[in-house]
PDB file of C-alpha atoms and ligand atoms in Angstrom:
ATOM      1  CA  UNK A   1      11.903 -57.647 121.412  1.00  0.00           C
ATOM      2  CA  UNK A   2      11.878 -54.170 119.869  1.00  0.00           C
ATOM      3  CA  UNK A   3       8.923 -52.829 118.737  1.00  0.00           C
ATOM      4  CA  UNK A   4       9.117 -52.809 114.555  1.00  0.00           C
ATOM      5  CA  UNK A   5       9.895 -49.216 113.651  1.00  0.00           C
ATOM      6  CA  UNK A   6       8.207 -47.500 110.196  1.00  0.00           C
ATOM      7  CA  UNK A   7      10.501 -47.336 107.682  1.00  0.00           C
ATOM      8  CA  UNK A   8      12.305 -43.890 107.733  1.00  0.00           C
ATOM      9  CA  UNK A   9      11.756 -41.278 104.336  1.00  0.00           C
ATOM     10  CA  UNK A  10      13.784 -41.336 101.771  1.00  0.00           C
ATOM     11  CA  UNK A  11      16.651 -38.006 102.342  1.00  0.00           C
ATOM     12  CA  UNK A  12      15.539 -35.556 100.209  1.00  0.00           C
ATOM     13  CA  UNK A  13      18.025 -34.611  97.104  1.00  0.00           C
ATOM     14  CA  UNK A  14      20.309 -31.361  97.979  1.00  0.00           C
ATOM     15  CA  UNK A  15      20.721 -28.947  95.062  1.00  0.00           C
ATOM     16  CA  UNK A  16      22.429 -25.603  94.806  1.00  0.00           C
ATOM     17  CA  UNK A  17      22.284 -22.983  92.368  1.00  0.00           C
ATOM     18  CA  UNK A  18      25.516 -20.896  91.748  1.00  0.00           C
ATOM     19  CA  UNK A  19      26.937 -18.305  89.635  1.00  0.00           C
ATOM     20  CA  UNK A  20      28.208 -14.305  90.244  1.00  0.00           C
ATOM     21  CA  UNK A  21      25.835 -11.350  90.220  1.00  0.00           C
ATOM     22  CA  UNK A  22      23.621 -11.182  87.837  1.00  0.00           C
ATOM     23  CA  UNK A  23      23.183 -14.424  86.816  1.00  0.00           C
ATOM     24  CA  UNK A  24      19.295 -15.050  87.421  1.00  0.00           C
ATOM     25  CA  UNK A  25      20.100 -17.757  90.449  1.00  0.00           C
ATOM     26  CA  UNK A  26      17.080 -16.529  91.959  1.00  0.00           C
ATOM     27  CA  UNK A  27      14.844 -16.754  89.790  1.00  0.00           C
ATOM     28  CA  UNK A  28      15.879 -19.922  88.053  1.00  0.00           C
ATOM     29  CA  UNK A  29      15.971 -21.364  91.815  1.00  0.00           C
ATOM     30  CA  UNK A  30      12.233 -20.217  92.531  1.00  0.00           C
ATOM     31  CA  UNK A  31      11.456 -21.586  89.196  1.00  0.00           C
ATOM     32  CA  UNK A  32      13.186 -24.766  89.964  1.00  0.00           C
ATOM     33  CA  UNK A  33      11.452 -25.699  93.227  1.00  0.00           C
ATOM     34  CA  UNK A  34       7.977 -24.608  91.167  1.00  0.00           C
ATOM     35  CA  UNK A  35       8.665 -27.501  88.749  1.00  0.00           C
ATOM     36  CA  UNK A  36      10.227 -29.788  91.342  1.00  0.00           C
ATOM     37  CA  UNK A  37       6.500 -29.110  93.373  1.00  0.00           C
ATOM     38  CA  UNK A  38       4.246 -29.616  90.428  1.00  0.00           C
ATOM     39  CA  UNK A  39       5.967 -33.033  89.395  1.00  0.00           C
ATOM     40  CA  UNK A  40       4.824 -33.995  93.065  1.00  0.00           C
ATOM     41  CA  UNK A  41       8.310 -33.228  94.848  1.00  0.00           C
ATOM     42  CA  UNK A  42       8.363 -31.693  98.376  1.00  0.00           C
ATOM     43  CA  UNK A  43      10.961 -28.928  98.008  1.00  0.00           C
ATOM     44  CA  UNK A  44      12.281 -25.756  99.229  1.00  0.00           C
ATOM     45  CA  UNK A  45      13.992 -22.996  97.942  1.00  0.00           C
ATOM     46  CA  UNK A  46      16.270 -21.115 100.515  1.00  0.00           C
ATOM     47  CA  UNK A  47      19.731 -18.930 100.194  1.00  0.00           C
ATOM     48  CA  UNK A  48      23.055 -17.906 101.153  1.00  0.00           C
ATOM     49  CA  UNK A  49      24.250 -15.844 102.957  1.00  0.00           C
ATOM     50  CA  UNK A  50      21.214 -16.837 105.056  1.00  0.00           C
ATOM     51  CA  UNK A  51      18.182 -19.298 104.906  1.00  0.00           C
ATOM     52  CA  UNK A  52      17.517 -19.275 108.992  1.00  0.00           C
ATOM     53  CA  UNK A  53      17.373 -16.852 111.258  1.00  0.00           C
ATOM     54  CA  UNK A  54      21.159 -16.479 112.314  1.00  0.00           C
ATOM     55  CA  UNK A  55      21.931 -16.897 109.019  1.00  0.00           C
ATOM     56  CA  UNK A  56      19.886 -13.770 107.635  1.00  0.00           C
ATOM     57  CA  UNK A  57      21.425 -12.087 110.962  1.00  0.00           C
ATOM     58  CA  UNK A  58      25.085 -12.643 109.397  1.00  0.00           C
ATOM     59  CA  UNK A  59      23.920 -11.837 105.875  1.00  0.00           C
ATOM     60  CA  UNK A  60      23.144  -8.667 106.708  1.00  0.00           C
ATOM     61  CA  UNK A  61      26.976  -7.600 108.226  1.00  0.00           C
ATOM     62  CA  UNK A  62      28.348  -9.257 104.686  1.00  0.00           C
ATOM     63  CA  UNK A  63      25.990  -7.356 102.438  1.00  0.00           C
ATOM     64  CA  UNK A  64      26.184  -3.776 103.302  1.00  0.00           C
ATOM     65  CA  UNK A  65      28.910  -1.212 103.676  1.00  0.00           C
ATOM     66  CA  UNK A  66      32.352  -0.332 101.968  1.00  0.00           C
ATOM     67  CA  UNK A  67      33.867  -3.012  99.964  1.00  0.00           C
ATOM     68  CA  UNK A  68      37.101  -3.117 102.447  1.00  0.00           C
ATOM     69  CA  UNK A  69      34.866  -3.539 105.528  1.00  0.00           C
ATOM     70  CA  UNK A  70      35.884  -7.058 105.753  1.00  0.00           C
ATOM     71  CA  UNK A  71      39.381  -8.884 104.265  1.00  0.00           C
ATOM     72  CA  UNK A  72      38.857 -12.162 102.608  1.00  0.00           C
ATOM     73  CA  UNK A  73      39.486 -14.367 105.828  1.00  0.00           C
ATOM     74  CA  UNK A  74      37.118 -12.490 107.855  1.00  0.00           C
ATOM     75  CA  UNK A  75      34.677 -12.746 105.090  1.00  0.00           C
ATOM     76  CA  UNK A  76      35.157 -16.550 104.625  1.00  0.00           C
ATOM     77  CA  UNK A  77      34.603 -17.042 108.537  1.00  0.00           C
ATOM     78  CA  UNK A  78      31.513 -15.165 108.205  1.00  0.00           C
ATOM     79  CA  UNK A  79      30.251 -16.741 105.325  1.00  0.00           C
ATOM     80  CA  UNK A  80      31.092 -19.926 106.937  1.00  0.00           C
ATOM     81  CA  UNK A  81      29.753 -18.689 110.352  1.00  0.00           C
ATOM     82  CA  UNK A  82      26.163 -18.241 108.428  1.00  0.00           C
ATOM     83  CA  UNK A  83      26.723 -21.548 106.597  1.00  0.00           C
ATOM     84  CA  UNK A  84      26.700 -23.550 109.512  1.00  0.00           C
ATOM     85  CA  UNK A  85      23.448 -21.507 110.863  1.00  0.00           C
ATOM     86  CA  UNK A  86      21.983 -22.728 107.700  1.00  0.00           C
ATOM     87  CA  UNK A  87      22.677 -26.287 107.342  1.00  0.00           C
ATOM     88  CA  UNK A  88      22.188 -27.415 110.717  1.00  0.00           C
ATOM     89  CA  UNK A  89      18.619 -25.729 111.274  1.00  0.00           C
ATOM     90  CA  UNK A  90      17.346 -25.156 107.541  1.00  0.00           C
ATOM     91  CA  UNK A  91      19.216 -28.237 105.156  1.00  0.00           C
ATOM     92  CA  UNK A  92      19.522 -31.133 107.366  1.00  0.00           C
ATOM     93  CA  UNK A  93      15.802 -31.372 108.932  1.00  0.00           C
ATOM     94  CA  UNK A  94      14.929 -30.730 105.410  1.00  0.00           C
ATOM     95  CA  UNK A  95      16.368 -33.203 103.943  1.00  0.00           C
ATOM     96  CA  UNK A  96      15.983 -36.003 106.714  1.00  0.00           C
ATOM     97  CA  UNK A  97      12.157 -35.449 106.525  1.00  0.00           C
ATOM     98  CA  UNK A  98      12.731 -36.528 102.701  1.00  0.00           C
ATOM     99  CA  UNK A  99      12.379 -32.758 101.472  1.00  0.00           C
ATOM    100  CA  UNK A 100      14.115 -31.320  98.750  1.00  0.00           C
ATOM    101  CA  UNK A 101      16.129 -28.529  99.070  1.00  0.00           C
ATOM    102  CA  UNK A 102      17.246 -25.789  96.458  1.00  0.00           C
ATOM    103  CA  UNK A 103      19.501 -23.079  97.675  1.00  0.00           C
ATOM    104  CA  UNK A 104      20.523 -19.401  95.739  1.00  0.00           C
ATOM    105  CA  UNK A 105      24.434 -19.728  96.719  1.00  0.00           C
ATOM    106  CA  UNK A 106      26.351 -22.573  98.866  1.00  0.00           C
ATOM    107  CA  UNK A 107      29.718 -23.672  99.830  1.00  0.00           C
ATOM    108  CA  UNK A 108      31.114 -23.012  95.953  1.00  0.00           C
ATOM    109  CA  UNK A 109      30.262 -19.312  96.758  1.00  0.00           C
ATOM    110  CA  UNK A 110      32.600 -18.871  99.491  1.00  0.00           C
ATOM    111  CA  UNK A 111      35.450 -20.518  97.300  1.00  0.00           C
ATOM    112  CA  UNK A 112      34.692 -18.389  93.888  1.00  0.00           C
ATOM    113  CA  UNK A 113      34.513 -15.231  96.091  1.00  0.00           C
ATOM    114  CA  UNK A 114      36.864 -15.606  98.628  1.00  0.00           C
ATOM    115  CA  UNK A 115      39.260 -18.407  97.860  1.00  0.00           C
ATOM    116  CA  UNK A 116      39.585 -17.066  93.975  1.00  0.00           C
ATOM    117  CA  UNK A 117      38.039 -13.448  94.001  1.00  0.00           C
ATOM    118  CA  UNK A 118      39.910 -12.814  97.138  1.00  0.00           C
ATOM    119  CA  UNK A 119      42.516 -14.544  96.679  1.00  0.00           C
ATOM    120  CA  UNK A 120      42.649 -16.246  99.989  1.00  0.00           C
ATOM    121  CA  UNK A 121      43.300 -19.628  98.116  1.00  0.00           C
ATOM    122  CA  UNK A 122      41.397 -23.086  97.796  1.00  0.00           C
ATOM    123  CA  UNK A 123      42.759 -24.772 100.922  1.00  0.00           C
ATOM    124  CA  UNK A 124      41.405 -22.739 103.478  1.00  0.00           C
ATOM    125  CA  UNK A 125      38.160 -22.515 101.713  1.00  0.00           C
ATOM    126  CA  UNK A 126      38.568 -26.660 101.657  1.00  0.00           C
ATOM    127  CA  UNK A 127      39.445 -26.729 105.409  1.00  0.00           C
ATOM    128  CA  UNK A 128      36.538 -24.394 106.351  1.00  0.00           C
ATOM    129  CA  UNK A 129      33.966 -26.596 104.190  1.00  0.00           C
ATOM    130  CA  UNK A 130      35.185 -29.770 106.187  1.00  0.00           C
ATOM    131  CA  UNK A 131      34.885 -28.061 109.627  1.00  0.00           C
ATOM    132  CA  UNK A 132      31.068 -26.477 108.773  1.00  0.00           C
ATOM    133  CA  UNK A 133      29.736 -29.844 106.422  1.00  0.00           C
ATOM    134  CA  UNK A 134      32.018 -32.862 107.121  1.00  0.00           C
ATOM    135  CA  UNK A 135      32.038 -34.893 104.235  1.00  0.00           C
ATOM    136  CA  UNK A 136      28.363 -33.998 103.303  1.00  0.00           C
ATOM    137  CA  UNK A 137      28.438 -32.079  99.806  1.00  0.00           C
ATOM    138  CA  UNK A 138      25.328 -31.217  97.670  1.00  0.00           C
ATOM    139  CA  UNK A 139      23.538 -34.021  95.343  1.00  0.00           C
ATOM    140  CA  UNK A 140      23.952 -31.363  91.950  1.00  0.00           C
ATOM    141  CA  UNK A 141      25.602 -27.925  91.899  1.00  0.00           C
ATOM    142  CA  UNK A 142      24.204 -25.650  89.214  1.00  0.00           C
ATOM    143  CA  UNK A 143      26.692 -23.175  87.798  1.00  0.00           C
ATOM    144  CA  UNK A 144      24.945 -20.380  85.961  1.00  0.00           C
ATOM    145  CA  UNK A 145      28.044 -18.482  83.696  1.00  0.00           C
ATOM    146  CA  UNK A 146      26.876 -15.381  82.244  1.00  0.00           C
ATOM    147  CA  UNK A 147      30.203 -13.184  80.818  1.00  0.00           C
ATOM    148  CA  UNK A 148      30.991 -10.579  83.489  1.00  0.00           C
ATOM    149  CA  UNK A 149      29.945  -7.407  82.458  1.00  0.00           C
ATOM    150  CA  UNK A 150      26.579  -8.870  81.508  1.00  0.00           C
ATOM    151  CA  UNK A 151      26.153 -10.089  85.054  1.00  0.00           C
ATOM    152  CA  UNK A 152      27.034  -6.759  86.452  1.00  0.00           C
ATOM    153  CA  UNK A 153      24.956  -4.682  84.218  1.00  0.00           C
ATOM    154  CA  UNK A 154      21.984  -6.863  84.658  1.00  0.00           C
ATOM    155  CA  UNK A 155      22.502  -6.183  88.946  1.00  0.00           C
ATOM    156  CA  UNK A 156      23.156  -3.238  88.679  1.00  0.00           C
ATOM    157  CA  UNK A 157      19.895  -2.526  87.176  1.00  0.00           C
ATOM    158  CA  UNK A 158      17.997  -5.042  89.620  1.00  0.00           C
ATOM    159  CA  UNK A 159      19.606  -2.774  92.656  1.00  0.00           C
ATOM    160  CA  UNK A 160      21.876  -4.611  95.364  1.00  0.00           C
ATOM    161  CA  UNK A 161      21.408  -8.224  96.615  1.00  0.00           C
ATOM    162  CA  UNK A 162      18.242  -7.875  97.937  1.00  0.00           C
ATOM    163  CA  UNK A 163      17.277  -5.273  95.160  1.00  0.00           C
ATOM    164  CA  UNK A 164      18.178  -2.594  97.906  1.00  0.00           C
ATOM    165  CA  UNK A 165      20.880   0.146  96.854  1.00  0.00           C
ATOM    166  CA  UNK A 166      22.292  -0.709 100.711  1.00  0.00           C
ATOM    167  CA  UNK A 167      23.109  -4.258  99.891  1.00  0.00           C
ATOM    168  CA  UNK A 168      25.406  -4.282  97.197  1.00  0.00           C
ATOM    169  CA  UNK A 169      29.159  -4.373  98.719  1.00  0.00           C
ATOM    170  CA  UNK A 170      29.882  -7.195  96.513  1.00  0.00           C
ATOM    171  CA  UNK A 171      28.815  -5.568  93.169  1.00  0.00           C
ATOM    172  CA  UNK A 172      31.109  -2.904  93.769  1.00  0.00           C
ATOM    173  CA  UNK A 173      33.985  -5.165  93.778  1.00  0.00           C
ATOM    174  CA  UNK A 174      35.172  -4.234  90.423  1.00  0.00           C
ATOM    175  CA  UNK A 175      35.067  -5.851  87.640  1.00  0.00           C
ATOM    176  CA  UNK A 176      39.162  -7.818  87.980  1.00  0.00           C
ATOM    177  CA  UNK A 177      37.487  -9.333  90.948  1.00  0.00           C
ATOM    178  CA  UNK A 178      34.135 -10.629  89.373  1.00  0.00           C
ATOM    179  CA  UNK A 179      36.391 -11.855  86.352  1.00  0.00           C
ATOM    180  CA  UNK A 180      38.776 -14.044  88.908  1.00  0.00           C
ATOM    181  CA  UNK A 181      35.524 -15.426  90.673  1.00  0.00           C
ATOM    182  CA  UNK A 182      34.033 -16.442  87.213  1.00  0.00           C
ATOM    183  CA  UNK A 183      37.464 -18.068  86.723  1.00  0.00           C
ATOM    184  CA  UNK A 184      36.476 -19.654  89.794  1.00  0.00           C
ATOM    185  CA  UNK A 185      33.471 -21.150  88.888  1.00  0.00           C
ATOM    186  CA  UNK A 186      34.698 -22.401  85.791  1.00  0.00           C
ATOM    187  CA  UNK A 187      37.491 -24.340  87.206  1.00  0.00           C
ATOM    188  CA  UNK A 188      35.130 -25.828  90.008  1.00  0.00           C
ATOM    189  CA  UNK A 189      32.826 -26.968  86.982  1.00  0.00           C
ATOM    190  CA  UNK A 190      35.750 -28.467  85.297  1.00  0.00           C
ATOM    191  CA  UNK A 191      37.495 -29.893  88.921  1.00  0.00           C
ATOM    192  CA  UNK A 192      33.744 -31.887  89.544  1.00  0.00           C
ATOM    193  CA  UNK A 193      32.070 -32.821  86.520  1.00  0.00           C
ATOM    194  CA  UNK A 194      29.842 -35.534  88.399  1.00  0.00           C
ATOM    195  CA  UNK A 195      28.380 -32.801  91.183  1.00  0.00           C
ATOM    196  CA  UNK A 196      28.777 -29.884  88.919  1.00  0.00           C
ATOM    197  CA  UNK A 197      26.921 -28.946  85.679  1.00  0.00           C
ATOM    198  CA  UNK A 198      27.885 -25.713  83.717  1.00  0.00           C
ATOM    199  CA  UNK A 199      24.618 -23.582  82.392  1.00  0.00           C
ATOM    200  CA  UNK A 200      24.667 -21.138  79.631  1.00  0.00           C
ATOM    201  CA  UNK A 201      23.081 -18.285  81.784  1.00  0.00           C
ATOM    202  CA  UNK A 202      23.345 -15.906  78.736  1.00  0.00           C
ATOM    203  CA  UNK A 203      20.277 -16.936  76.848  1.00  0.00           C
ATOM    204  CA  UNK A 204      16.632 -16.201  77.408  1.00  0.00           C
ATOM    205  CA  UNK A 205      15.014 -17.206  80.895  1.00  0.00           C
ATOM    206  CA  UNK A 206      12.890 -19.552  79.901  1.00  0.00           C
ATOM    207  CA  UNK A 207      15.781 -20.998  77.874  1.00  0.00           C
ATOM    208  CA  UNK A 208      17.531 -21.389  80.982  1.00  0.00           C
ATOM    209  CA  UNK A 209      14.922 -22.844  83.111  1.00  0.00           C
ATOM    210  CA  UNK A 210      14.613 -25.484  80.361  1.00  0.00           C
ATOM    211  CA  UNK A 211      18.047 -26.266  80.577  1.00  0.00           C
ATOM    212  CA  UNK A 212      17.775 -26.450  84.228  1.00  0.00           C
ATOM    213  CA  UNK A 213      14.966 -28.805  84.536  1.00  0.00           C
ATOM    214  CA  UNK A 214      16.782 -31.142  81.609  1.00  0.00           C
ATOM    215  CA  UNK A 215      19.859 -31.548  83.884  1.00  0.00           C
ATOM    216  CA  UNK A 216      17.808 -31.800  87.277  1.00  0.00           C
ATOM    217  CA  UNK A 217      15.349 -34.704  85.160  1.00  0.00           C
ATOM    218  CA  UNK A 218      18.365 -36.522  83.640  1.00  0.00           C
ATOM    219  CA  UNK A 219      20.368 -36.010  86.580  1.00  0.00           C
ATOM    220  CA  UNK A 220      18.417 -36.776  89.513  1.00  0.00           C
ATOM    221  CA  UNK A 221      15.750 -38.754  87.566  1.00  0.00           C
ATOM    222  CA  UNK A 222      12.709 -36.656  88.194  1.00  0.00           C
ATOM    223  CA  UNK A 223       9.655 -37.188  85.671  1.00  0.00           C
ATOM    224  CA  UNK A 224       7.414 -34.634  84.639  1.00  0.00           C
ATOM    225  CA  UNK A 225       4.087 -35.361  85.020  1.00  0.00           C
ATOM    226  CA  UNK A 226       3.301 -34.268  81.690  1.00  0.00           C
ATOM    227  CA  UNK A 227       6.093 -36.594  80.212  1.00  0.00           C
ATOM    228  CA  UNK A 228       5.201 -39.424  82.685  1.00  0.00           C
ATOM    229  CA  UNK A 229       1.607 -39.213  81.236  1.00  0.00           C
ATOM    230  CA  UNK A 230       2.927 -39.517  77.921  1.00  0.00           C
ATOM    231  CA  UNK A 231       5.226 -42.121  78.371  1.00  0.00           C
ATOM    232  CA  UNK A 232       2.709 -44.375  79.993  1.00  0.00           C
ATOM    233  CA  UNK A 233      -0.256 -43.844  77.406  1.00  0.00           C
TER     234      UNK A 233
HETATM  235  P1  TMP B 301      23.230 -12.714  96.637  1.00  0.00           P
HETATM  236  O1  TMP B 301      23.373 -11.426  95.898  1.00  0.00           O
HETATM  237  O2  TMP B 301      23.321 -13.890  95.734  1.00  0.00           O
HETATM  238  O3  TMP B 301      22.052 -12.772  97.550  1.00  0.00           O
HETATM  239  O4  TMP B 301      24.535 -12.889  97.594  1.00  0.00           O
HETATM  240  C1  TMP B 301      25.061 -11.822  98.318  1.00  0.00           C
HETATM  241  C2  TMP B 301      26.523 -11.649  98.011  1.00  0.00           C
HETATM  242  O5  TMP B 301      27.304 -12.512  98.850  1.00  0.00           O
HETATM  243  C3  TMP B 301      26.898 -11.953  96.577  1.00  0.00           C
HETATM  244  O6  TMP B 301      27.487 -10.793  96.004  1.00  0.00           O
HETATM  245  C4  TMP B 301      27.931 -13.045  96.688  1.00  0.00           C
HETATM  246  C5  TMP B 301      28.406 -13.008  98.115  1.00  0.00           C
HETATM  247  N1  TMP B 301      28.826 -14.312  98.686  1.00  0.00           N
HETATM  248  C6  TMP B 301      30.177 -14.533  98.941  1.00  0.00           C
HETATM  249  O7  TMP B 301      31.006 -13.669  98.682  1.00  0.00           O
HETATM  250  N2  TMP B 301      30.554 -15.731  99.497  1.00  0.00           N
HETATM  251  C7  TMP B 301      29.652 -16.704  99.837  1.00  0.00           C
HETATM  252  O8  TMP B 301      30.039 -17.765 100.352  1.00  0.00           O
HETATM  253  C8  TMP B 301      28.245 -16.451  99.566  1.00  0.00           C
HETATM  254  C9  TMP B 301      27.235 -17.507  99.942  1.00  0.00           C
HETATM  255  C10 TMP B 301      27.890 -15.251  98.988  1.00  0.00           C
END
């Protein structure tokens, strides 16, 4: 007879947080896993391009240098390259041990910037996510929208990616290319309304946040403590 095994933990819920420069994802993610923590959730917050170590190692060849140093293939494979990094060491043992997991940019990235900014089109960017993920896909996508030349103004005074004057290939894009990748996120929104849900990035942070944690409670049926209190007195 085998020996009765302990029941395994409940996967943790996978959540991503995406949008183009300038949007507050990183912010609104730390702010996120904060609120996920204090309503007694194990999370994480992490990031693409990045979250482990080979990730960070890519990140930093995608982040820096002239705009043309990389076409939109070659950009895809890396970003898919990192990706992979990512959700093999950081995502899945996360999740299996029943943790949540948050992460500033995912797979939607890669098809906003590349398949639609880039132009390299959504099958490839469809073929590459089956190769790195299989069928795995995140629990809830977060898409913050904030009009273009908001987003850029408000990185451009925040400094590069990582706040670093060196890290901001991307922002110097121009602005036909951040307008095609907003596109982009718009039409994934509207192509997955059950993953996906659209947030008005425009308004105040703390507007935002509260939006955030409405869809996230409603969504993935996480309780407050405050309102869990309440409801039971
Ligand atoms: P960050 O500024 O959000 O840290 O991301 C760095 C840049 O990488 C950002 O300008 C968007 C870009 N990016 C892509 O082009 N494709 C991707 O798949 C990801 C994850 C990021």
């Amino acid at each position: 007879m085998s020996p009765v095994q302990p029941p395994a933990a409940p996967r943790g819920r996978f959540i991503t947080v995406e949008g183009g420069d300038g949007a507050g994802k990183s912010t609104q993610t730390r702010r996120l896993v904060d609120r996920l923590q204090a309503a007694g959730v194990g999370a994480i917050a992490t990031r693409e391009p990045g979250g482990s170590t080979g990730g960070e190692a890519i990140r930093g060849l995608l982040v820096s240098g002239a705009p043309d140093r990389w076409d939109g293939v070659t950009e895809a494979l890396l970003m898919s390259a990192a990706r992979r990094d990512h959700w093999i060491k950081t995502i899945q043992p996360a999740l299996a041990r029943g943790v949540w997991v948050v992460s500033d940019r995912f797979a939607d990235s890669t098809m906003a910037y590349q398949g639609y900014g880039q132009g390299i089109g959504r099958g490839p960017v469809e073929d590459l996510a089956r190769l790195v993920l299989g069928q795995a896909r995140p629990d809830l996508t977060l898409i913050l929208d904030v009009p273009t030349a908001t987003g850029l103004a408000r990185a451009g005074e925040r400094g590069g990616a990582n706040g670093s004057a060196d890290d901001d290939r991307f922002e110097r894009m121009g602005q036909g290319f951040h307008d095609r990748l907003r596109d982009g996120f718009l039409d994934i929104a509207r192509r997955e309304p059950d993953r996906c849900a659209l947030i008005d990035a425009s308004q105040p942070v703390d507007t935002v946040a509260e939006a955030i944690w409405e869809t996230v409670a409603h969504r993935l049926g996480v309780r407050d403590p405050d309102t869990a209190a309440r409801t039971a007195g």
